[in-house]
């Protein structure tokens, strides 16, 4: 060590990735796995759900409400849990997945679209809470060198694996000729399994060191966390920081433009990815000759997983800003090519699958692992305002997602597939421009330096 009494947080930032970090990643990541499963499962069973309740059109108001209900509720859940997270990150960790477990199981017993919308509203509230708590806790426990990789694996990749699981289960049920009305109920209700499995693990995860240092000002508790990560001997030599004096008003006055940009980027990103991701399996999969579950599986298992691997390899080397900017540009390029070169009935289906798959690849290699993983909010906001900024940015993203799932099917119905997909391409290019002008680079620096907390 370079000093006889190093800072406790500096010691944690300099630790190598350890068993403690792996356990924290799995514990937080399993909630994100559940998020991915629950949000995508509706896309692979949407036609069956609507048919079961006598609705024939995928582009109607009821289908949009069914998809958007969880998204709108997650905005509310994100803000509520973002505000109360300053009373303790761990204190509320587990409540989010408990809400998701109850709501996921309730979906299996719904007797009308209205009841299903209500169940998915509760589900969305829990998902919104988890979108705030999981990346924030993951980041506050991570070391500086590997924080980007931890967030990419724990949020981005785990979300994709949840989506893959939803598609695989649906394909298996179809293979065994389970009746359609039972298929969608099992697929949606199975979200209770990963949610329930992680509740106990979350209660055992310690409170984050940043919360103890900068909000509660509990030096003894901070050293106890250092002992778990680096050992008791190291913890005994560290100097525990006290809480910082600046409050929310001071941080917002200094950094409000940055916080607004974080929210705007997530808003723009979610318009693109949720419109394309949730309705793609139902509306676009048909045009390339795949069922919704098959379409989702191809894009997630092949293209999205590969994109996540690229992000893991580059996020802490190349940096957040170039990955996100280039990701947005290439997402827009793939969607633009799809809109103007793929024509159902006359173009080769493999061409359409490849272009749409590359859209998902560049998403996961870029903004899906950064803005879409909540990385900007947790890295660029000081500890005292991190929960609120993350809550506001998640809410902005959910509103963008809800807008996308209402606007995209309407554009698809009124103006055709090419126009609807071209709209998403243009939105992705806006995201690239905003990234280049609106955010700083945060790779391999402490959360205190990335957020500006050390200079307030």
Short mmCIF file of C-alpha atoms in Angstrom, two decimals:
data_model
loop_
_atom_site.label_atom_id
_atom_site.label_comp_id
_atom_site.label_asym_id
_atom_site.label_seq_id
_atom_site.Cartn_x
_atom_site.Cartn_y
_atom_site.Cartn_z
CA UNK A 1 0.00 0.00 0.00
CA UNK A 2 1.20 3.50 -0.83
CA UNK A 3 0.10 5.14 2.46
CA UNK A 4 -0.03 3.83 6.03
CA UNK A 5 -3.71 4.68 6.39
CA UNK A 6 -5.34 4.45 2.96
CA UNK A 7 -8.94 5.42 2.35
CA UNK A 8 -11.36 2.54 2.78
CA UNK A 9 -13.01 3.31 -0.55
CA UNK A 10 -9.63 3.54 -2.30
CA UNK A 11 -8.78 0.10 -0.97
CA UNK A 12 -12.05 -1.29 -2.29
CA UNK A 13 -11.51 0.35 -5.68
CA UNK A 14 -8.06 -1.24 -5.97
CA UNK A 15 -9.14 -4.79 -5.08
CA UNK A 16 -9.04 -7.49 -7.73
CA UNK A 17 -12.30 -9.10 -8.80
CA UNK A 18 -12.99 -11.62 -6.04
CA UNK A 19 -15.51 -14.16 -4.81
CA UNK A 20 -17.31 -11.34 -3.00
CA UNK A 21 -17.69 -9.40 -6.26
CA UNK A 22 -18.92 -12.54 -8.06
CA UNK A 23 -21.54 -13.17 -5.37
CA UNK A 24 -22.73 -9.55 -5.52
CA UNK A 25 -22.91 -9.76 -9.31
CA UNK A 26 -25.01 -12.94 -9.26
CA UNK A 27 -27.27 -11.66 -6.50
CA UNK A 28 -28.01 -8.41 -8.28
CA UNK A 29 -27.92 -9.94 -11.76
CA UNK A 30 -30.60 -12.55 -11.05
CA UNK A 31 -33.11 -9.77 -10.48
CA UNK A 32 -32.17 -8.31 -13.85
CA UNK A 33 -32.52 -11.81 -15.36
CA UNK A 34 -36.09 -11.77 -14.03
CA UNK A 35 -36.65 -8.30 -15.53
CA UNK A 36 -35.57 -9.54 -18.95
CA UNK A 37 -37.71 -12.64 -18.68
CA UNK A 38 -40.82 -10.77 -17.58
CA UNK A 39 -40.59 -7.94 -20.11
CA UNK A 40 -39.83 -10.17 -23.11
CA UNK A 41 -42.14 -13.06 -22.23
CA UNK A 42 -45.16 -10.98 -23.21
CA UNK A 43 -43.71 -10.42 -26.70
CA UNK A 44 -43.36 -14.15 -27.44
CA UNK A 45 -46.91 -14.99 -26.31
CA UNK A 46 -48.72 -11.79 -27.30
CA UNK A 47 -50.63 -13.30 -30.27
CA UNK A 48 -51.84 -16.21 -28.10
CA UNK A 49 -52.89 -13.90 -25.26
CA UNK A 50 -54.93 -11.70 -27.59
CA UNK A 51 -56.50 -14.68 -29.35
CA UNK A 52 -57.38 -16.23 -26.00
CA UNK A 53 -59.41 -13.13 -25.14
CA UNK A 54 -60.97 -12.73 -28.59
CA UNK A 55 -58.71 -9.95 -29.91
CA UNK A 56 -57.44 -10.50 -33.44
CA UNK A 57 -55.23 -7.45 -34.15
CA UNK A 58 -51.67 -7.07 -32.89
CA UNK A 59 -51.70 -3.36 -33.66
CA UNK A 60 -54.72 -2.40 -31.57
CA UNK A 61 -54.92 -0.30 -28.41
CA UNK A 62 -55.35 -3.33 -26.15
CA UNK A 63 -52.13 -4.97 -27.34
CA UNK A 64 -50.24 -1.70 -26.81
CA UNK A 65 -51.71 -1.32 -23.31
CA UNK A 66 -50.80 -4.91 -22.50
CA UNK A 67 -47.18 -4.32 -23.49
CA UNK A 68 -46.93 -0.78 -22.09
CA UNK A 69 -48.60 -1.36 -18.69
CA UNK A 70 -45.46 -2.84 -17.13
CA UNK A 71 -43.34 -0.07 -18.65
CA UNK A 72 -45.47 2.79 -17.31
CA UNK A 73 -45.70 1.23 -13.86
CA UNK A 74 -41.93 0.72 -13.79
CA UNK A 75 -41.50 4.49 -14.16
CA UNK A 76 -43.47 4.97 -10.94
CA UNK A 77 -41.59 2.17 -9.17
CA UNK A 78 -38.25 3.64 -10.19
CA UNK A 79 -39.02 7.09 -8.78
CA UNK A 80 -40.45 5.75 -5.50
CA UNK A 81 -37.52 3.44 -4.82
CA UNK A 82 -35.03 6.00 -6.09
CA UNK A 83 -36.20 8.45 -3.43
CA UNK A 84 -36.34 5.98 -0.54
CA UNK A 85 -32.98 4.36 -1.40
CA UNK A 86 -31.23 7.01 0.71
CA UNK A 87 -32.76 5.32 3.74
CA UNK A 88 -30.64 2.27 2.86
CA UNK A 89 -29.96 0.33 -0.33
CA UNK A 90 -30.20 -3.08 1.33
CA UNK A 91 -33.23 -2.09 3.39
CA UNK A 92 -35.51 -2.32 0.36
CA UNK A 93 -33.59 -4.92 -1.61
CA UNK A 94 -35.76 -7.99 -1.93
CA UNK A 95 -39.05 -6.10 -1.89
CA UNK A 96 -38.64 -5.45 -5.61
CA UNK A 97 -38.28 -9.11 -6.57
CA UNK A 98 -41.06 -10.07 -4.13
CA UNK A 99 -43.42 -7.78 -6.05
CA UNK A 100 -42.23 -9.31 -9.33
CA UNK A 101 -42.76 -12.84 -8.02
CA UNK A 102 -46.33 -12.14 -6.87
CA UNK A 103 -47.26 -10.36 -10.10
CA UNK A 104 -45.65 -12.97 -12.35
CA UNK A 105 -47.63 -15.76 -10.70
CA UNK A 106 -50.85 -13.73 -10.83
CA UNK A 107 -50.55 -13.47 -14.64
CA UNK A 108 -51.14 -17.21 -14.97
CA UNK A 109 -54.62 -16.92 -13.44
CA UNK A 110 -55.96 -13.83 -15.21
CA UNK A 111 -59.39 -14.18 -16.80
CA UNK A 112 -59.40 -11.04 -18.95
CA UNK A 113 -57.07 -8.59 -20.62
CA UNK A 114 -57.97 -6.04 -17.95
CA UNK A 115 -56.83 -8.39 -15.19
CA UNK A 116 -53.64 -9.17 -17.08
CA UNK A 117 -52.91 -5.46 -17.51
CA UNK A 118 -53.40 -5.01 -13.75
CA UNK A 119 -51.00 -7.89 -12.97
CA UNK A 120 -48.39 -6.50 -15.34
CA UNK A 121 -48.79 -3.07 -13.76
CA UNK A 122 -47.75 -4.51 -10.39
CA UNK A 123 -44.98 -6.43 -12.16
CA UNK A 124 -43.74 -3.22 -13.74
CA UNK A 125 -43.64 -1.42 -10.39
CA UNK A 126 -41.28 -4.10 -9.06
CA UNK A 127 -39.19 -4.03 -12.23
CA UNK A 128 -38.79 -0.25 -11.96
CA UNK A 129 -37.57 -0.64 -8.38
CA UNK A 130 -35.06 -3.26 -9.48
CA UNK A 131 -33.80 -1.08 -12.33
CA UNK A 132 -32.82 1.45 -9.67
CA UNK A 133 -31.48 -0.80 -6.93
CA UNK A 134 -29.62 -3.54 -8.84
CA UNK A 135 -27.18 -1.44 -10.93
CA UNK A 136 -26.69 1.02 -8.06
CA UNK A 137 -25.79 -1.71 -5.56
CA UNK A 138 -23.69 -3.49 -8.17
CA UNK A 139 -21.70 -0.32 -8.91
CA UNK A 140 -21.26 0.69 -5.26
CA UNK A 141 -19.78 -2.76 -4.47
CA UNK A 142 -17.53 -2.93 -7.58
CA UNK A 143 -13.85 -2.10 -7.91
CA UNK A 144 -12.90 0.70 -10.30
CA UNK A 145 -11.09 -1.44 -12.87
CA UNK A 146 -13.91 -3.94 -13.42
CA UNK A 147 -17.02 -1.84 -12.71
CA UNK A 148 -17.97 -1.56 -16.38
CA UNK A 149 -17.63 -5.32 -16.92
CA UNK A 150 -19.61 -6.07 -13.77
CA UNK A 151 -22.49 -3.84 -14.85
CA UNK A 152 -22.40 -5.23 -18.38
CA UNK A 153 -22.54 -8.85 -17.21
CA UNK A 154 -24.83 -8.29 -14.25
CA UNK A 155 -27.33 -6.11 -16.08
CA UNK A 156 -26.99 -6.29 -19.86
CA UNK A 157 -26.03 -9.96 -20.31
CA UNK A 158 -28.27 -11.25 -17.52
CA UNK A 159 -31.20 -9.37 -19.06
CA UNK A 160 -30.54 -11.09 -22.39
CA UNK A 161 -30.31 -14.50 -20.71
CA UNK A 162 -33.70 -13.85 -19.14
CA UNK A 163 -35.14 -13.03 -22.56
CA UNK A 164 -33.61 -16.22 -24.01
CA UNK A 165 -35.17 -18.27 -21.22
CA UNK A 166 -38.62 -16.89 -22.03
CA UNK A 167 -38.23 -17.82 -25.70
CA UNK A 168 -36.86 -21.31 -24.92
CA UNK A 169 -39.70 -22.11 -22.54
CA UNK A 170 -42.29 -21.00 -25.10
CA UNK A 171 -40.67 -23.11 -27.84
CA UNK A 172 -40.57 -26.15 -25.51
CA UNK A 173 -44.25 -25.78 -24.63
CA UNK A 174 -45.13 -25.53 -28.31
CA UNK A 175 -42.99 -28.58 -29.11
CA UNK A 176 -44.88 -30.67 -26.55
CA UNK A 177 -48.22 -29.44 -27.98
CA UNK A 178 -49.39 -27.71 -24.81
CA UNK A 179 -52.72 -25.94 -25.54
CA UNK A 180 -52.14 -22.26 -26.49
CA UNK A 181 -54.25 -20.92 -23.61
CA UNK A 182 -52.08 -22.86 -21.19
CA UNK A 183 -48.84 -22.00 -23.01
CA UNK A 184 -49.03 -18.28 -22.41
CA UNK A 185 -50.13 -18.74 -18.79
CA UNK A 186 -47.17 -21.01 -18.03
CA UNK A 187 -44.73 -18.74 -19.87
CA UNK A 188 -45.81 -15.59 -18.05
CA UNK A 189 -46.30 -17.29 -14.68
CA UNK A 190 -42.86 -18.94 -14.74
CA UNK A 191 -41.33 -15.53 -13.98
CA UNK A 192 -42.00 -16.36 -10.33
CA UNK A 193 -39.15 -18.91 -10.32
CA UNK A 194 -36.08 -16.66 -10.78
CA UNK A 195 -37.69 -13.89 -8.73
CA UNK A 196 -38.39 -16.16 -5.77
CA UNK A 197 -34.99 -17.82 -5.94
CA UNK A 198 -33.07 -14.60 -5.36
CA UNK A 199 -35.02 -13.11 -2.41
CA UNK A 200 -32.95 -14.83 0.30
CA UNK A 201 -29.64 -14.07 -1.44
CA UNK A 202 -30.48 -10.37 -1.48
CA UNK A 203 -31.15 -10.22 2.23
CA UNK A 204 -27.65 -11.61 2.87
CA UNK A 205 -25.83 -9.07 0.70
CA UNK A 206 -24.23 -6.35 2.87
CA UNK A 207 -25.11 -2.68 2.63
CA UNK A 208 -22.90 -0.83 0.17
CA UNK A 209 -19.70 0.88 1.35
CA UNK A 210 -20.63 4.14 -0.43
CA UNK A 211 -23.88 4.33 1.52
CA UNK A 212 -22.02 3.89 4.81
CA UNK A 213 -19.34 6.43 3.83
CA UNK A 214 -21.29 9.25 2.19
CA UNK A 215 -24.84 9.04 3.52
CA UNK A 216 -24.92 7.31 6.90
CA UNK A 217 -21.37 8.24 7.95
CA UNK A 218 -20.83 4.91 9.76
CA UNK A 219 -17.09 4.24 9.77
CA UNK A 220 -17.31 0.97 11.68
CA UNK A 221 -19.85 -0.49 9.26
CA UNK A 222 -17.73 0.69 6.33
CA UNK A 223 -14.68 -1.12 7.70
CA UNK A 224 -16.79 -4.25 8.18
CA UNK A 225 -17.54 -4.27 4.44
CA UNK A 226 -13.83 -3.76 3.68
CA UNK A 227 -13.11 -6.77 5.88
CA UNK A 228 -15.49 -8.92 3.83
CA UNK A 229 -13.84 -7.89 0.57
CA UNK A 230 -10.15 -7.43 1.45
CA UNK A 231 -9.73 -9.15 4.81
CA UNK A 232 -9.73 -8.03 8.45
CA UNK A 233 -6.03 -7.07 8.47
CA UNK A 234 -6.47 -4.68 5.55
CA UNK A 235 -9.66 -3.23 7.03
CA UNK A 236 -7.91 -2.46 10.30
CA UNK A 237 -5.39 -0.23 8.50
CA UNK A 238 -7.90 1.80 6.50
CA UNK A 239 -9.22 5.25 7.21
CA UNK A 240 -13.03 5.42 7.07
CA UNK A 241 -14.37 8.56 5.37
CA UNK A 242 -17.20 10.52 6.91
CA UNK A 243 -20.33 11.62 5.11
CA UNK A 244 -20.02 14.47 2.61
CA UNK A 245 -21.65 17.76 3.56
CA UNK A 246 -23.25 18.63 0.22
CA UNK A 247 -26.94 17.85 -0.12
CA UNK A 248 -29.23 17.06 -3.04
CA UNK A 249 -29.84 20.71 -3.90
CA UNK A 250 -26.11 21.43 -4.27
CA UNK A 251 -25.49 18.39 -6.46
CA UNK A 252 -28.45 19.13 -8.71
CA UNK A 253 -27.45 22.79 -9.04
CA UNK A 254 -23.97 21.78 -10.18
CA UNK A 255 -24.79 18.81 -12.41
CA UNK A 256 -28.42 19.19 -13.54
CA UNK A 257 -27.44 19.35 -17.23
CA UNK A 258 -25.58 16.05 -16.91
CA UNK A 259 -28.51 14.44 -15.11
CA UNK A 260 -30.93 15.69 -17.77
CA UNK A 261 -28.74 14.23 -20.52
CA UNK A 262 -28.58 10.85 -18.77
CA UNK A 263 -32.39 10.76 -18.67
CA UNK A 264 -32.76 11.97 -22.25
CA UNK A 265 -30.37 9.29 -23.54
CA UNK A 266 -32.28 6.51 -21.79
CA UNK A 267 -35.56 7.97 -23.15
CA UNK A 268 -34.23 7.92 -26.73
CA UNK A 269 -32.65 4.48 -26.32
CA UNK A 270 -35.81 2.85 -25.01
CA UNK A 271 -37.94 4.23 -27.83
CA UNK A 272 -35.75 2.30 -30.25
CA UNK A 273 -35.11 -0.93 -28.39
CA UNK A 274 -38.54 -1.55 -26.89
CA UNK A 275 -40.49 -0.77 -30.03
CA UNK A 276 -38.20 -3.03 -32.03
CA UNK A 277 -37.74 -5.64 -29.32
CA UNK A 278 -41.29 -6.09 -28.05
CA UNK A 279 -43.16 -5.87 -31.34
CA UNK A 280 -40.40 -7.26 -33.54
CA UNK A 281 -41.16 -10.90 -32.66
CA UNK A 282 -44.87 -10.47 -33.43
CA UNK A 283 -44.91 -8.00 -36.34
CA UNK A 284 -41.53 -8.52 -38.01
CA UNK A 285 -40.90 -12.19 -37.21
CA UNK A 286 -43.88 -13.14 -39.36
CA UNK A 287 -42.29 -11.44 -42.38
CA UNK A 288 -39.17 -13.63 -42.16
CA UNK A 289 -41.08 -16.85 -41.57
CA UNK A 290 -40.42 -17.29 -37.83
CA UNK A 291 -42.74 -17.61 -34.85
CA UNK A 292 -42.38 -14.85 -32.21
CA UNK A 293 -40.44 -17.19 -29.89
CA UNK A 294 -38.11 -18.33 -32.69
CA UNK A 295 -37.48 -14.75 -33.78
CA UNK A 296 -36.68 -13.70 -30.20
CA UNK A 297 -34.42 -16.71 -29.67
CA UNK A 298 -32.37 -16.09 -32.84
CA UNK A 299 -31.82 -12.45 -31.99
CA UNK A 300 -31.07 -13.00 -28.30
CA UNK A 301 -29.11 -16.26 -28.25
CA UNK A 302 -26.92 -15.48 -31.26
CA UNK A 303 -26.67 -11.75 -31.83
CA UNK A 304 -27.36 -10.22 -28.40
CA UNK A 305 -25.12 -12.57 -26.43
CA UNK A 306 -22.24 -11.97 -28.87
CA UNK A 307 -22.80 -8.22 -28.55
CA UNK A 308 -22.67 -8.45 -24.77
CA UNK A 309 -19.37 -10.34 -24.95
CA UNK A 310 -17.91 -7.56 -27.12
CA UNK A 311 -19.09 -4.99 -24.57
CA UNK A 312 -17.48 -6.92 -21.70
CA UNK A 313 -14.17 -6.99 -23.58
CA UNK A 314 -14.17 -3.29 -24.50
CA UNK A 315 -16.16 -1.39 -21.86
CA UNK A 316 -13.23 -0.86 -19.47
CA UNK A 317 -10.61 -0.58 -22.24
CA UNK A 318 -12.16 1.53 -24.97
CA UNK A 319 -14.66 3.30 -22.74
CA UNK A 320 -18.37 4.02 -22.41
CA UNK A 321 -18.65 7.03 -24.73
CA UNK A 322 -17.19 5.56 -27.96
CA UNK A 323 -18.96 2.22 -27.46
CA UNK A 324 -22.34 3.88 -27.03
CA UNK A 325 -21.91 6.39 -29.88
CA UNK A 326 -20.77 3.78 -32.39
CA UNK A 327 -23.40 1.35 -31.16
CA UNK A 328 -26.17 3.86 -31.82
CA UNK A 329 -24.77 4.67 -35.29
CA UNK A 330 -24.57 1.02 -36.31
CA UNK A 331 -27.99 0.23 -34.85
CA UNK A 332 -29.41 3.02 -36.98
CA UNK A 333 -27.54 1.75 -40.04
CA UNK A 334 -28.90 -1.79 -39.66
CA UNK A 335 -32.45 -0.56 -39.17
CA UNK A 336 -32.11 1.77 -42.15
CA UNK A 337 -30.90 -1.08 -44.36
CA UNK A 338 -33.75 -3.25 -43.11
CA UNK A 339 -36.31 -0.55 -43.84
CA UNK A 340 -35.18 0.12 -47.41
CA UNK A 341 -33.72 -3.18 -48.61
CA UNK A 342 -35.89 -5.87 -47.03
CA UNK A 343 -39.33 -6.40 -48.55
CA UNK A 344 -41.46 -9.30 -47.24
CA UNK A 345 -42.35 -11.72 -50.01
CA UNK A 346 -39.62 -10.60 -52.41
CA UNK A 347 -36.44 -10.42 -50.29
CA UNK A 348 -34.60 -13.42 -48.88
CA UNK A 349 -35.73 -14.04 -45.25
CA UNK A 350 -32.11 -14.66 -44.24
CA UNK A 351 -31.26 -11.07 -45.24
CA UNK A 352 -34.00 -9.72 -42.98
CA UNK A 353 -32.97 -11.94 -40.06
CA UNK A 354 -29.31 -10.92 -40.45
CA UNK A 355 -30.01 -7.17 -40.54
CA UNK A 356 -32.37 -7.27 -37.57
CA UNK A 357 -29.99 -9.55 -35.70
CA UNK A 358 -27.09 -7.14 -36.27
CA UNK A 359 -29.30 -4.38 -34.87
CA UNK A 360 -29.49 -6.39 -31.64
CA UNK A 361 -25.75 -7.16 -31.77
CA UNK A 362 -24.74 -3.49 -31.96
CA UNK A 363 -27.33 -2.65 -29.32
CA UNK A 364 -25.76 -5.02 -26.81
CA UNK A 365 -22.22 -4.05 -27.81
CA UNK A 366 -23.10 -0.39 -27.28
CA UNK A 367 -25.99 1.49 -25.66
CA UNK A 368 -27.75 -1.64 -24.38
CA UNK A 369 -24.79 -2.23 -22.07
CA UNK A 370 -24.42 1.44 -21.09
CA UNK A 371 -27.54 3.63 -21.11
CA UNK A 372 -29.81 0.59 -21.19
CA UNK A 373 -27.94 -0.97 -18.25
CA UNK A 374 -28.29 2.12 -16.06
CA UNK A 375 -24.52 2.68 -16.13
CA UNK A 376 -24.62 6.42 -16.75
CA UNK A 377 -26.88 7.23 -13.82
CA UNK A 378 -24.98 5.18 -11.24
CA UNK A 379 -21.55 6.37 -12.38
CA UNK A 380 -22.26 10.07 -12.99
CA UNK A 381 -24.40 10.88 -9.94
CA UNK A 382 -22.97 11.38 -6.44
CA UNK A 383 -23.94 8.87 -3.76
CA UNK A 384 -26.41 11.19 -2.06
CA UNK A 385 -28.37 11.76 -5.29
CA UNK A 386 -27.57 8.49 -7.09
CA UNK A 387 -30.85 6.80 -6.26
CA UNK A 388 -32.97 9.78 -7.30
CA UNK A 389 -31.03 10.37 -10.54
CA UNK A 390 -31.23 6.68 -11.36
CA UNK A 391 -34.96 6.69 -10.61
CA UNK A 392 -35.56 9.70 -12.84
CA UNK A 393 -33.49 8.27 -15.70
CA UNK A 394 -35.24 4.88 -15.45
CA UNK A 395 -38.60 6.68 -15.49
CA UNK A 396 -37.53 8.63 -18.57
CA UNK A 397 -36.51 5.39 -20.25
CA UNK A 398 -39.82 3.70 -19.40
CA UNK A 399 -41.73 6.66 -20.80
CA UNK A 400 -39.68 6.41 -23.98
CA UNK A 401 -40.39 2.68 -24.13
CA UNK A 402 -44.11 3.24 -23.62
CA UNK A 403 -44.09 5.90 -26.33
CA UNK A 404 -42.31 3.53 -28.66
CA UNK A 405 -44.74 0.66 -28.15
CA UNK A 406 -47.70 2.95 -28.81
CA UNK A 407 -46.21 4.80 -31.79
CA UNK A 408 -44.44 1.92 -33.56
CA UNK A 409 -47.49 -0.32 -34.17
CA UNK A 410 -49.50 2.73 -35.29
CA UNK A 411 -46.79 3.72 -37.77
CA UNK A 412 -46.57 0.09 -38.87
CA UNK A 413 -50.31 -0.08 -39.48
CA UNK A 414 -50.74 3.34 -41.13
CA UNK A 415 -47.52 3.71 -43.13
CA UNK A 416 -46.07 0.22 -43.42
CA UNK A 417 -43.06 -1.68 -42.15
CA UNK A 418 -40.40 0.36 -43.96
CA UNK A 419 -41.55 3.68 -42.55
CA UNK A 420 -41.92 2.33 -39.00
CA UNK A 421 -38.44 0.79 -38.96
CA UNK A 422 -36.91 3.89 -40.57
CA UNK A 423 -38.39 5.97 -37.74
CA UNK A 424 -36.47 3.82 -35.25
CA UNK A 425 -33.28 4.18 -37.33
CA UNK A 426 -33.48 7.97 -37.21
CA UNK A 427 -34.09 7.91 -33.44
CA UNK A 428 -30.96 5.78 -32.94
CA UNK A 429 -28.85 8.34 -34.81
CA UNK A 430 -30.18 11.07 -32.49
CA UNK A 431 -28.92 8.93 -29.59
CA UNK A 432 -25.43 8.84 -31.13
CA UNK A 433 -25.30 12.63 -31.46
CA UNK A 434 -26.48 13.16 -27.87
CA UNK A 435 -23.83 10.73 -26.59
CA UNK A 436 -21.01 12.57 -28.34
CA UNK A 437 -21.95 16.00 -26.99
CA UNK A 438 -23.56 15.18 -23.66
CA UNK A 439 -21.57 12.75 -21.50
CA UNK A 440 -18.00 12.48 -20.14
CA UNK A 441 -15.93 9.28 -20.02
CA UNK A 442 -15.93 7.33 -16.72
CA UNK A 443 -13.88 4.19 -17.36
CA UNK A 444 -11.49 2.93 -14.67
CA UNK A 445 -12.00 5.78 -12.21
CA UNK A 446 -13.63 5.71 -8.80
CA UNK A 447 -17.34 6.47 -8.47
CA UNK A 448 -16.36 9.55 -6.46
CA UNK A 449 -14.29 10.92 -9.33
CA UNK A 450 -16.72 9.84 -12.08
CA UNK A 451 -19.60 11.58 -10.34
CA UNK A 452 -17.68 14.71 -9.31
CA UNK A 453 -18.36 13.87 -5.68
CA UNK A 454 -14.76 14.52 -4.62
CA UNK A 455 -14.80 18.16 -5.82
CA UNK A 456 -18.18 19.31 -4.48
#
